Coordinates of C-alpha atoms in Angstrom, one line a residue:
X1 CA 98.2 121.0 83.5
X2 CA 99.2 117.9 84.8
X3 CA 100.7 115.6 82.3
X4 CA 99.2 111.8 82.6
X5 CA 101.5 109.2 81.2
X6 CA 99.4 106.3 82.5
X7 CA 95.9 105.7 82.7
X8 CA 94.1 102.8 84.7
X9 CA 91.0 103.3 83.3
X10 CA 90.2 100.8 80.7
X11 CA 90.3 102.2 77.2
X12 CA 90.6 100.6 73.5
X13 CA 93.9 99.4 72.9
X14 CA 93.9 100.9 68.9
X15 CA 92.5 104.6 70.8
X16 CA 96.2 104.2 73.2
X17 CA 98.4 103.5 70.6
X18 CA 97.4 106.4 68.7
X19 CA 98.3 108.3 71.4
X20 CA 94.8 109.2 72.9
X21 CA 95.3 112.5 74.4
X22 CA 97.6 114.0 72.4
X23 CA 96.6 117.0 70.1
X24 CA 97.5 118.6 66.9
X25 CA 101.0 118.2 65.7
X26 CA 101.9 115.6 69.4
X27 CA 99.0 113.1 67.6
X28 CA 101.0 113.0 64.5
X29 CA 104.4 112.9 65.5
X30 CA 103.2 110.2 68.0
X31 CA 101.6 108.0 65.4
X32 CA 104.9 108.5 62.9
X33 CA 107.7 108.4 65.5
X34 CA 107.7 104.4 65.8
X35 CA 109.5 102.7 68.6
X36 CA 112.4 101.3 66.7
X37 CA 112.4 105.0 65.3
X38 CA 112.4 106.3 69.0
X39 CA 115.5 103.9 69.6
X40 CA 117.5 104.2 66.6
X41 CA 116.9 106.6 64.4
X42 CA 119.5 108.8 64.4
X43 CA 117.7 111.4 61.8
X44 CA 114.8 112.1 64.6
X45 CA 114.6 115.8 65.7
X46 CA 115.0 116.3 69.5
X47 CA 111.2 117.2 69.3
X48 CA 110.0 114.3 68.3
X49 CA 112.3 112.3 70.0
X50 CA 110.5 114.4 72.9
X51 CA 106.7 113.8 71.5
X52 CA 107.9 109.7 71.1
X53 CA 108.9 109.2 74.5
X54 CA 105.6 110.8 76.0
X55 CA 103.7 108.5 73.8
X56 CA 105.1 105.0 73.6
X57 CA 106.1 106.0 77.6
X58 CA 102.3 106.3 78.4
X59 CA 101.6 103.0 75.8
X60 CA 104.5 100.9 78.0
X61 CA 103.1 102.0 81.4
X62 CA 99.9 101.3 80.8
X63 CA 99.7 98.1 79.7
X64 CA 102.3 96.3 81.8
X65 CA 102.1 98.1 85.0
X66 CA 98.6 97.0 84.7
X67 CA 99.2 93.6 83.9
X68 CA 97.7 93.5 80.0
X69 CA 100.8 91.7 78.8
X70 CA 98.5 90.6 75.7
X71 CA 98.1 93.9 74.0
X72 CA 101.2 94.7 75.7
X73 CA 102.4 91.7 73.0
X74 CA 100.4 93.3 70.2
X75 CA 102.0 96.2 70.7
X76 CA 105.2 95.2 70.2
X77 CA 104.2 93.2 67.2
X78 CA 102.9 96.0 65.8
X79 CA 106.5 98.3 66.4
X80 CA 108.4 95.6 65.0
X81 CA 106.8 95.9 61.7
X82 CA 107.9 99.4 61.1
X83 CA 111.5 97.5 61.2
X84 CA 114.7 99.0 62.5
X85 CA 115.8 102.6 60.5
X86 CA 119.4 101.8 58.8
X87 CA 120.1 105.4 60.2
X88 CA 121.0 103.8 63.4
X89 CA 122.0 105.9 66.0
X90 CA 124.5 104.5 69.0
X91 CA 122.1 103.7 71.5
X92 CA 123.2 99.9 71.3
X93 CA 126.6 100.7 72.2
X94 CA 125.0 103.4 75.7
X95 CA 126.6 102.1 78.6
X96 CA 123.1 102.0 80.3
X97 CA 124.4 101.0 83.9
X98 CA 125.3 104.7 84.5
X99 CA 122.1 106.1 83.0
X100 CA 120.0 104.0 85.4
X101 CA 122.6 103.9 87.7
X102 CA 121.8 107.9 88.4
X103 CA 117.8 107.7 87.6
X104 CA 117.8 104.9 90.4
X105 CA 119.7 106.5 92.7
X106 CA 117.4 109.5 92.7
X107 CA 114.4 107.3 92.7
X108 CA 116.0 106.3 96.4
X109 CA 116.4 109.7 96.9
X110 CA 113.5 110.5 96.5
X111 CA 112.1 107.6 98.5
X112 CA 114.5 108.9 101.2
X113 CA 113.9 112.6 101.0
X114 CA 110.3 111.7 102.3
X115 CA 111.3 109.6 104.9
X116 CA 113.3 112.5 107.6
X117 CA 109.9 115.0 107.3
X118 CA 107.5 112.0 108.0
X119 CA 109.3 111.2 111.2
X120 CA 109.7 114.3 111.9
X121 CA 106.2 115.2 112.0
X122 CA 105.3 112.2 113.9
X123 CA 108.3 112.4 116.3
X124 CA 107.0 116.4 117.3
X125 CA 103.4 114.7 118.1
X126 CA 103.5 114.5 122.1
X127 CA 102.9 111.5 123.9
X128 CA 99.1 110.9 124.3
X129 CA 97.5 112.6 121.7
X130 CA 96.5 112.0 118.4
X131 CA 97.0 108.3 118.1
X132 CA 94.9 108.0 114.8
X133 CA 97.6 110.8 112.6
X134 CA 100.3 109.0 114.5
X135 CA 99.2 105.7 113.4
X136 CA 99.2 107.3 109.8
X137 CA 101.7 108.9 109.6
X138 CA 104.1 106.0 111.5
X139 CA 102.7 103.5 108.7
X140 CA 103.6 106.0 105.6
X141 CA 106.5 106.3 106.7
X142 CA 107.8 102.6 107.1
X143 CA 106.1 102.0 103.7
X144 CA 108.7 105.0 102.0
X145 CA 111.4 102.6 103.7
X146 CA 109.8 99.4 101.8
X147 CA 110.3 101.8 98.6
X148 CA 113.8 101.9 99.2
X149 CA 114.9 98.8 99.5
X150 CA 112.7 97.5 97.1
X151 CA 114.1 100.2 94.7
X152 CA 117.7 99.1 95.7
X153 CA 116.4 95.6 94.6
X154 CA 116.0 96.8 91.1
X155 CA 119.8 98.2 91.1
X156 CA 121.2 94.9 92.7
X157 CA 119.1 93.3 89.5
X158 CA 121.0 95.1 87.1
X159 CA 124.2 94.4 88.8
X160 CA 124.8 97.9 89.7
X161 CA 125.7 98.9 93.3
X162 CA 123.0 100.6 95.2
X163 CA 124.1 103.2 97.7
X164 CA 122.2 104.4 100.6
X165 CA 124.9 106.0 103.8
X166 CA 127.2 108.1 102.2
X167 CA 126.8 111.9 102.1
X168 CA 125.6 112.3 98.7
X169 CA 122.4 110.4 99.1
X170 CA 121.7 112.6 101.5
X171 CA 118.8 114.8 101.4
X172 CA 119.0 118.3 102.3
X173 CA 116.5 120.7 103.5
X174 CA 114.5 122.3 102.8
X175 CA 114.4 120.9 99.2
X176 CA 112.2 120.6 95.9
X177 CA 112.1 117.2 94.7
X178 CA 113.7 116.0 91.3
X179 CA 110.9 116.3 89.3
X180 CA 109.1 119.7 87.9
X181 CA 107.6 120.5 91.2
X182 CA 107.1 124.3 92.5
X183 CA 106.9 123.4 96.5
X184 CA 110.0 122.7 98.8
X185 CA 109.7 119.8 101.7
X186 CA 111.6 120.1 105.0
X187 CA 112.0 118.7 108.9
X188 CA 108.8 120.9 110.5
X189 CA 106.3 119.5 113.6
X190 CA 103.1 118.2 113.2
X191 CA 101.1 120.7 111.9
X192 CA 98.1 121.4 109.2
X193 CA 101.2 122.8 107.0
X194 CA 103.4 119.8 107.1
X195 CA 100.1 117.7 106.1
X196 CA 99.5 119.9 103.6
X197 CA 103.1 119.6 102.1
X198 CA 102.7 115.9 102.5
X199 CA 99.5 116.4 100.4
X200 CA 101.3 117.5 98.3
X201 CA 104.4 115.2 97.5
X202 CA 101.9 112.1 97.3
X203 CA 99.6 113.3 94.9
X204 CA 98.6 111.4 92.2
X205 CA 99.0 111.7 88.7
X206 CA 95.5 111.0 87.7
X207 CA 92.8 113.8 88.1
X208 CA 89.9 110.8 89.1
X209 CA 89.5 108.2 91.2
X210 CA 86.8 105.5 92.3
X211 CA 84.3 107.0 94.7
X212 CA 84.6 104.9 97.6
X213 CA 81.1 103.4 98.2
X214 CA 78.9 104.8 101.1
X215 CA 78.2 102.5 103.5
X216 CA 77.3 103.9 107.0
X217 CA 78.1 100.4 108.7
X218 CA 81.9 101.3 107.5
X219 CA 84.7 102.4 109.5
X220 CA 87.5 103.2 110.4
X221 CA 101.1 113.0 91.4
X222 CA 112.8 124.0 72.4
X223 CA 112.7 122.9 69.0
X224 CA 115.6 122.3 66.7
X225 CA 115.8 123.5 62.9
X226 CA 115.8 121.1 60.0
X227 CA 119.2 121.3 59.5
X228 CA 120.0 119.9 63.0
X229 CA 117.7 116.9 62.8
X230 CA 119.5 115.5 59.9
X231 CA 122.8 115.0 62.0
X232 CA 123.9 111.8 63.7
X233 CA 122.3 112.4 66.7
X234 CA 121.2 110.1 70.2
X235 CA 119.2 112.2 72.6
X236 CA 119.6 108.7 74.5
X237 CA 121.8 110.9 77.1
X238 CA 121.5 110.6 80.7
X239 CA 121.2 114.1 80.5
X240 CA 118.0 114.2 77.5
X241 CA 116.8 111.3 79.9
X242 CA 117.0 113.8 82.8
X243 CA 115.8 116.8 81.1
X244 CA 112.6 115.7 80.1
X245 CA 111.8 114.6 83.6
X246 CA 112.4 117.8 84.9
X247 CA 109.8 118.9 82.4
X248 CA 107.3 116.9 81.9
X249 CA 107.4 114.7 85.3
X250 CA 105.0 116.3 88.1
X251 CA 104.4 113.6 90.7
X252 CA 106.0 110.3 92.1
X253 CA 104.1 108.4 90.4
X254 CA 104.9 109.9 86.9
X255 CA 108.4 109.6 87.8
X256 CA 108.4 106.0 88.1
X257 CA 106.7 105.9 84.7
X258 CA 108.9 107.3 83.0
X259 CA 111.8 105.4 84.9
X260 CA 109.8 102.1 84.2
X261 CA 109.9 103.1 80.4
X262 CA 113.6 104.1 80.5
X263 CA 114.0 101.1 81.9
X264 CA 112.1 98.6 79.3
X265 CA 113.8 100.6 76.4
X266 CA 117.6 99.6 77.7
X267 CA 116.0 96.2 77.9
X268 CA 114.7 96.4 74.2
X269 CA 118.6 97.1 73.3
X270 CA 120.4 94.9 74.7
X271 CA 117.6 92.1 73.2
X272 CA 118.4 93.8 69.7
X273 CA 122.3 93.8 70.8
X274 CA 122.2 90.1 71.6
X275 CA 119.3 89.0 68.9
X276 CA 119.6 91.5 65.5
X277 CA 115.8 92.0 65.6
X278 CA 113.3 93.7 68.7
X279 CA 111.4 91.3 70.6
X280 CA 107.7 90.1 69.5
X281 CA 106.9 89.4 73.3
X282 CA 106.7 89.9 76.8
X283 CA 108.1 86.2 76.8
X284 CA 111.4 87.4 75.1
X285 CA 111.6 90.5 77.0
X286 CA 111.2 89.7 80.2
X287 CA 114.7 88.2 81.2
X288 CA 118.0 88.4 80.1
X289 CA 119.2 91.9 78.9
X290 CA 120.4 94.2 81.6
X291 CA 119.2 91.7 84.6
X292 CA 122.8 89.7 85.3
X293 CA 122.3 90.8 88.6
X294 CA 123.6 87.9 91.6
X295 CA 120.0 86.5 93.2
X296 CA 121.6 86.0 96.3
X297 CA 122.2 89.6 96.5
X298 CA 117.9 90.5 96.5
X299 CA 116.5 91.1 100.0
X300 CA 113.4 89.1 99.8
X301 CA 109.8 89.1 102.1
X302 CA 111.0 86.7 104.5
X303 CA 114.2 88.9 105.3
X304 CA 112.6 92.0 106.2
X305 CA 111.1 93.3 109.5
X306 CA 108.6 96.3 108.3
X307 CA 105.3 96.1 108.4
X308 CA 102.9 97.1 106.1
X309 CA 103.2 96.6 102.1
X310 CA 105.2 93.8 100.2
X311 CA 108.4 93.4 99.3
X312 CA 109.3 91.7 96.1
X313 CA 112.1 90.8 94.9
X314 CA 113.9 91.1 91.4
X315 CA 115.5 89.1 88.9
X316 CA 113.6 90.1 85.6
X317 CA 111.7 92.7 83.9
X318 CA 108.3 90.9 86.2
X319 CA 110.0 91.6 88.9
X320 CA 110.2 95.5 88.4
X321 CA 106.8 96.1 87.5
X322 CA 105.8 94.2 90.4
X323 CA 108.2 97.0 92.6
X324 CA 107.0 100.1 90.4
X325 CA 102.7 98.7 90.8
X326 CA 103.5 98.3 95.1
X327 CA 105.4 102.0 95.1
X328 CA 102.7 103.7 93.2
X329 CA 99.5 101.7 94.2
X330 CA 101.0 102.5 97.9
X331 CA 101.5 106.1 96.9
X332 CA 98.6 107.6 94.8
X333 CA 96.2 104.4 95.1
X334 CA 95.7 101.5 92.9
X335 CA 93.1 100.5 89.7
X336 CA 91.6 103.8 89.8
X337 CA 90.8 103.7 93.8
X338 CA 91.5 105.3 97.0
X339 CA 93.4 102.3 98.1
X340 CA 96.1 100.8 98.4
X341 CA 97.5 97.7 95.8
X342 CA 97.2 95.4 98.0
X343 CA 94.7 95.9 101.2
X344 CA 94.2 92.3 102.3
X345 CA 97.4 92.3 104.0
X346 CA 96.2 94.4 106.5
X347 CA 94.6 93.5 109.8
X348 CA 91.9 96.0 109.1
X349 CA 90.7 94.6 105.9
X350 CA 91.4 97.9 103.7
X351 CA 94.5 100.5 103.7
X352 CA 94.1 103.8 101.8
X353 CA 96.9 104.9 99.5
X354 CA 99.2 107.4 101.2
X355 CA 97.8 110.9 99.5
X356 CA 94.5 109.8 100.8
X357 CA 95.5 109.0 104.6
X358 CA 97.0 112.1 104.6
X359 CA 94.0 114.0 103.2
X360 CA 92.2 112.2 105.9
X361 CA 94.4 113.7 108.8
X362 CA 94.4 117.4 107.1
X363 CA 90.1 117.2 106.9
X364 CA 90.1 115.5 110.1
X365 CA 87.6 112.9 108.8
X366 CA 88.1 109.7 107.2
X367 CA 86.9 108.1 103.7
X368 CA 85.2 105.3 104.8
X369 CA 81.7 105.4 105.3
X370 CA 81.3 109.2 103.5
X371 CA 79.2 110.4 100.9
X372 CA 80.8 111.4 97.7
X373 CA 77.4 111.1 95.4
X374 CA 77.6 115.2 94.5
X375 CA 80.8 115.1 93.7
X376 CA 80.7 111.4 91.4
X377 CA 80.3 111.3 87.7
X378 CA 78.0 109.2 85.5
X379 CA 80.9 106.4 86.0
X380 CA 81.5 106.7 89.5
X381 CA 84.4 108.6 89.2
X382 CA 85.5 111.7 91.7
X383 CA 88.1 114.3 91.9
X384 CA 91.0 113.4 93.7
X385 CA 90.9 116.7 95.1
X386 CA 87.5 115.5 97.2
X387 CA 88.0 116.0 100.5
X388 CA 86.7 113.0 102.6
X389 CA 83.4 113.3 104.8
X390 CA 83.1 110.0 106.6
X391 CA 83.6 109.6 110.1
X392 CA 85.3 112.5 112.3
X393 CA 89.1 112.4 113.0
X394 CA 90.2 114.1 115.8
X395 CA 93.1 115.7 115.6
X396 CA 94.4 118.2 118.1
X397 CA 97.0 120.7 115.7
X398 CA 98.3 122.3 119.2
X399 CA 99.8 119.0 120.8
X400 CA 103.0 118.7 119.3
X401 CA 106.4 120.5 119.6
X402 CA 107.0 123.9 118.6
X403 CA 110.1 122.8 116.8
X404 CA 112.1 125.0 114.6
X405 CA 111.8 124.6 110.4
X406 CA 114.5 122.6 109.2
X407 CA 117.3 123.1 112.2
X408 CA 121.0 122.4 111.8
X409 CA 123.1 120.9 114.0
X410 CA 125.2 124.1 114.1
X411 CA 122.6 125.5 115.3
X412 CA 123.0 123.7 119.0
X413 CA 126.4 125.0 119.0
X414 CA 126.2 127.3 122.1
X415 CA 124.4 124.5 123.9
X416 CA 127.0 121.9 124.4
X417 CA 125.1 119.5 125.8
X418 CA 122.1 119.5 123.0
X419 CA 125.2 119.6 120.4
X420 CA 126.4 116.5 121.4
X421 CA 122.6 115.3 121.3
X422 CA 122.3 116.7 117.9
X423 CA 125.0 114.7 116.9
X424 CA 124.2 111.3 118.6
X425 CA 120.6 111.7 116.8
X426 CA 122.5 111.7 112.9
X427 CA 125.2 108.8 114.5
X428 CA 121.9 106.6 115.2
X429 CA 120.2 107.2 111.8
X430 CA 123.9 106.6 109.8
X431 CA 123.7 103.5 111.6
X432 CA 120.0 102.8 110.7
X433 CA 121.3 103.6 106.7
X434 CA 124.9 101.7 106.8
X435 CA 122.5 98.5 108.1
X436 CA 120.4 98.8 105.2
X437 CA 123.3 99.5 103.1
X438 CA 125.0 96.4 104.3
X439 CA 121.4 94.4 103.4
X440 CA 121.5 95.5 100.4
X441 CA 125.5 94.3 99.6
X442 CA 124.4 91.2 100.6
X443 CA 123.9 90.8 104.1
X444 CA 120.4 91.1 104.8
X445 CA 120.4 89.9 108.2
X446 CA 121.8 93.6 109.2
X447 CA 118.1 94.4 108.3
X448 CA 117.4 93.1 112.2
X449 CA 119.4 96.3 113.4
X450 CA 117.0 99.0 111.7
X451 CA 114.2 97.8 114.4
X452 CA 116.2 98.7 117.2
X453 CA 117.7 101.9 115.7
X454 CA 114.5 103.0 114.7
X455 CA 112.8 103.2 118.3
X456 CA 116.6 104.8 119.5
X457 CA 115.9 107.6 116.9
X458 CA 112.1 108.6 118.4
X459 CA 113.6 108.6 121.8
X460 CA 116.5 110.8 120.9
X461 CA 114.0 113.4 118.4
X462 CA 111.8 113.7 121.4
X463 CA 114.3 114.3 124.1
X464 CA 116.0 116.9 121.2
X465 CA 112.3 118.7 120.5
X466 CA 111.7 119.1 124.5
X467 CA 114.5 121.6 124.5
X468 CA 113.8 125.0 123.6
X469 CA 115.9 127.0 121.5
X470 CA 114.2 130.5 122.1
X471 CA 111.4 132.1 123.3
X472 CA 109.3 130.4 120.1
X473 CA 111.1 127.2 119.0
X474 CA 112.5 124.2 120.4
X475 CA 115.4 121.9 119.0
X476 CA 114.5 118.8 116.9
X477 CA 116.2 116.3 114.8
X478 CA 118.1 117.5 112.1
X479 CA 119.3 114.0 110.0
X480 CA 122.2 115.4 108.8
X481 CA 125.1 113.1 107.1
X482 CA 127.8 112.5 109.9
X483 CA 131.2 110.3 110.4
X484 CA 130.9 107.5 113.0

C-alpha cells in the first residue's frame, strides 16, 4: 500500500500531530520521537529515527505546502518544548550542501528522465492526426521542463551548482525511477502502452480526489538491537536519507515530500547552529540558514519562454514551497482536485493535472462535463483510479511511427547516413541542455536558444522515425549524451 505523507484534506491539527494514520507501535514511537529528538538525539534507534521521519515528514508537508503556516507555528512551538536531548548527535556539524546537493540533482533527474519519453511519444504521432493527445502530451512535456529549472532554482538558492549537460545527468533507458517503483520508462511511439506508462509515473500519492462536477454545458503517486541504539549514532547520512526513499517513496509527488522535509530539517540546523535554540516560527525559519545563494543567479518568470505553469523563483524557505506546490499541483493535481495549481493561467479557463490528461488520452474521453455520481462518496470524493466519461476523445492508436523501444545510436551503425542523423539529433538536444545549463550559471538569456532547438529536435525525430530499420521498426530519436 501506498504510503501517504501528505494529505490535503482538512483534518484537526492535534489528530496530525499524533500521527493520524499510523498504527500500533508507528503511533507510539511517532508521538515519543520528538523533532529535536529526530535531529539530535544521538541514543535514537535507526527504527525510530525511521518511524520520526515518516511522521513529522507528513506533519511538515502538510501544513506548509498547504499554506497553514499558523499551526505550522504551533507546531513548532509545541517541538520546542520537548528541548534539545544533551545526547547530541553531529548533525549540526553535516555538511548539508552534498546531501541536498545529490537529492536535488536526482529530483532534476527525475524531472529529466520524463522529459525524452514524452517527446518521444509525441514526436512518433504523424502529422495530421491526433491533435487533442498531441496538444497534451506537447504541454506535459514543457511543464517537466518548468520543473527543472525551477528545481535548479532551489540549488542556485542554496549556493550549490546545479548541473544539467554533462553525461551523468543523463538518463538512460529503459530505466526505473529513483524511488520504490516496480515499472521501467523508455523512448517508445505513441501508443496505449506508452500512456499507460505515463499513467503510471504521474500518479498521485493520494487514493481520492474531488469529483469534478457534472455539468453537460462543459467542455473541453530492519531493526537494530538495544545495544546498538545506545551508540553515538546520526542516521542523518546521505545514504539513511537515500535509503528510506527507496523504501518508503512511491510516486513524484511523495518524493518531493520527503525532499521538502529534508530540506526544512537542514534549515532547522543551521537556525540551532547560528541561534542555540530551534525556531518558534515560520518567521524565523524562513530565511537565512542554507539560502546564501546569489539572487542574480535565479531565473525568474519574465526570463523564461515556456508556456504553461509558473515559474518562481527562490531566495528563502517561501520560495521552495512555492516550487514543490507548482511541481506537484502540476503533477498529481492540486487541493484535492483533478486540476492543476494554478488553472487561471490558461487560455481555457481550467488545466487538469498531468496524471489526469493522460488518463484522458488512454480512455479517449475527457473529465469535463462526465458523470462521476456512482463512483463519489458522501463527501464528494472519487478514486483516482476513475476513469473519465465526459466528452469523447478521439484518438487514432495506429497513426504514429512504428518506432523501435528504446534504440541506440549504435544501432544506425550500418546505415551511415541515419548514423550521422542519430548523432545530429543528441548534438541538438546537448545544445538544448548546455543553454539551460548556461541559464542557470547565470545567463538566462541563453534560455532564448531552447525555442529554436526545440522545433530543430521534432524535425530531426521525425525525419529519424520515417526510416525503417527492419521489416517491423523504424529508427527514432535516441537522446543519448554526446561531445560537441
Amino acid at each position: 500500500m501506498r504510503q501517504r505523507l501528505i494529505n490535503k484534506t482538512a483534518q484537526p491539527q492535534e489528530t496530525l500531530l499524533k500521527g493520524a494514520g499510523m498504527a500500533g507501535r508507528s503511533a507510539v514511537v511517532a508521538e515519543a520521537v520528538s523533532l529535536p529528538s529526530l535531529l539530535f538525539d544521538s541514543t535514537l534507534s535507526k527504527e525510530d529515527w525511521v518511524e520520526g521521519v515518516k511522521h513529522h515528514s507528513k506533519a511538515v508537508t502538510h501544513l506548509l505546502l498547504n499554506d497553514q503556516i499558523d499551526d505550522f507555528n504551533t507546531y513548532l512551538e509545541s517541538q520546542s518544548g520537548f528541548g534539545v536531548p544533551e545526547s547530541k548527535n553531529g548533525l549540526t556539524e553535516i555538511d548539508y550542501k552534498p546531501v541536498l546537493q545529490d537529492l536535488l540533482q536526482t529530483a532534476i533527474l527525475i524531472e529529466h528522465s520524463t522529459i525524452p519519453p514524452y517527446l518521444t511519444a509525441l514526436y512518433s504521432i504523424k502529422d495530421g492526426t491526433n491533435a487533442l493527445a498531441s496538444q497534451i502530451i506537447r504541454s506535459v512535456a514543457v511543464e517537466e521542463m518548468l520543473h527543472l529549472i525551477m528545481v535548479c532554482n532551489v540549488l542556485n538558492a542554496i549556493d550549490i551548482q546545479p548541473s544539467v549537460n554533462k553525461q551523468e545527468n543523463y538518463p538512460t533507458y529503459p530505466m526505473k525511477l529513483p524511488m520504490n517503483v516496480d515499472f521501467y520508462i523508455g523512448l517508445e511511439t505513441f501508443s496505449s502502452n506508452s500512456i499507460a506508462t505515463f499513467i503510471a509515473i504521474e500518479s498521485p500519492s493520494k487514493p481520492l480526489v474531488k469529483a469534478p462536477k457534472y455539468d453537460h454545458e462543459t467542455d473541453t503517486f530492519e531493526s537494530y538491537s538495544q545495544r546498538v541504539a545506545v551508540q553515538e549514532n546520526n542516521f542523518w547520512t546521505l545514504e539513511n536519507m537515500k535509503g528510506f526513499i527507496m523504501e518508503n517513496v512511491y510516486t513524484i509527488g511523495e518524493y518531493y515530500d520527503v525532499l521538502f522535509f529534508y530540506i526544512v530539517v537542514f534549515q532547522i540546523t543551521a537556525y540551532y547552529k547560528n541561534h542555540g535554540s530551534l525556531p518558534k516560527n515560520f518567521e524565523e525559519l524562513n530565511k537565512g540558514g542554507i539560502f546564501t545563494g546569489k539572487p542574480e543567479k535565479q531565473i525568474r518568470p519574465e526570463q523564461y519562454y515556456g508556456s504553461g505553469g509558473k515559474l518562481h523563483f527562490v531566495e528563502a524557505l517561501a520560495g521552495v514551497i512555492a516550487v514543490f506546490q507548482e511541481i506537484k499541483g502540476q503533477g498529481e493535481g492540486a487541493d484535492d482536485s483533478i486540476f492543476d495549481v494554478d488553472s487561471s493561467q490558461f487560455e481555457e479557463g481550467v488545466e487538469l493535472a498531468h496524471y489526469f490528461r493522460f488518463k484522458e488520452v488512454f480512455h479517449e474521453h475527457f473529465y469535463l462535463g462526465g458523470n462521476y455520481e456512482p463512483f463519489m462518496d458522501e463527501n464528494g470524493m472519487m478514486p483516482v483510479t476513475t476513469p473519465p466519461n465526459g466528452k469523447n476523445l478521439p484518438v487514432e492508436w495506429d497513426a504514429a511511427y512504428p518506432m523501435k523501444p528504446n534504440p541506440k545510436v549504435e544501432d544506425y551503425i550500418k546505415n551511415k547516413e541515419l548514423h550521422a542523423q542519430g548523432v545530429e539529433f543528441n548534438k541538438t538536444y546537448r545544445r538544448l541542455l548546455d543553454a539551460i545549463q548556461s541559464a542557470v550559471e547565470g545567463n538566462q538569456r541563453e534560455l532564448e536558444k531552447s525555442i529554436m532547438y526545440m522545433y530543430a529536435l521534432k524535425e530531426q525525430a521525425v525525419n529519424l522515425m520515417k526510416q525503417p530499420l527492419d521489416a517491423h521498426t523504424n529508427a527514432g530519436p535516441t537522446f543519448e549524451y554526446t561531445e560537441l
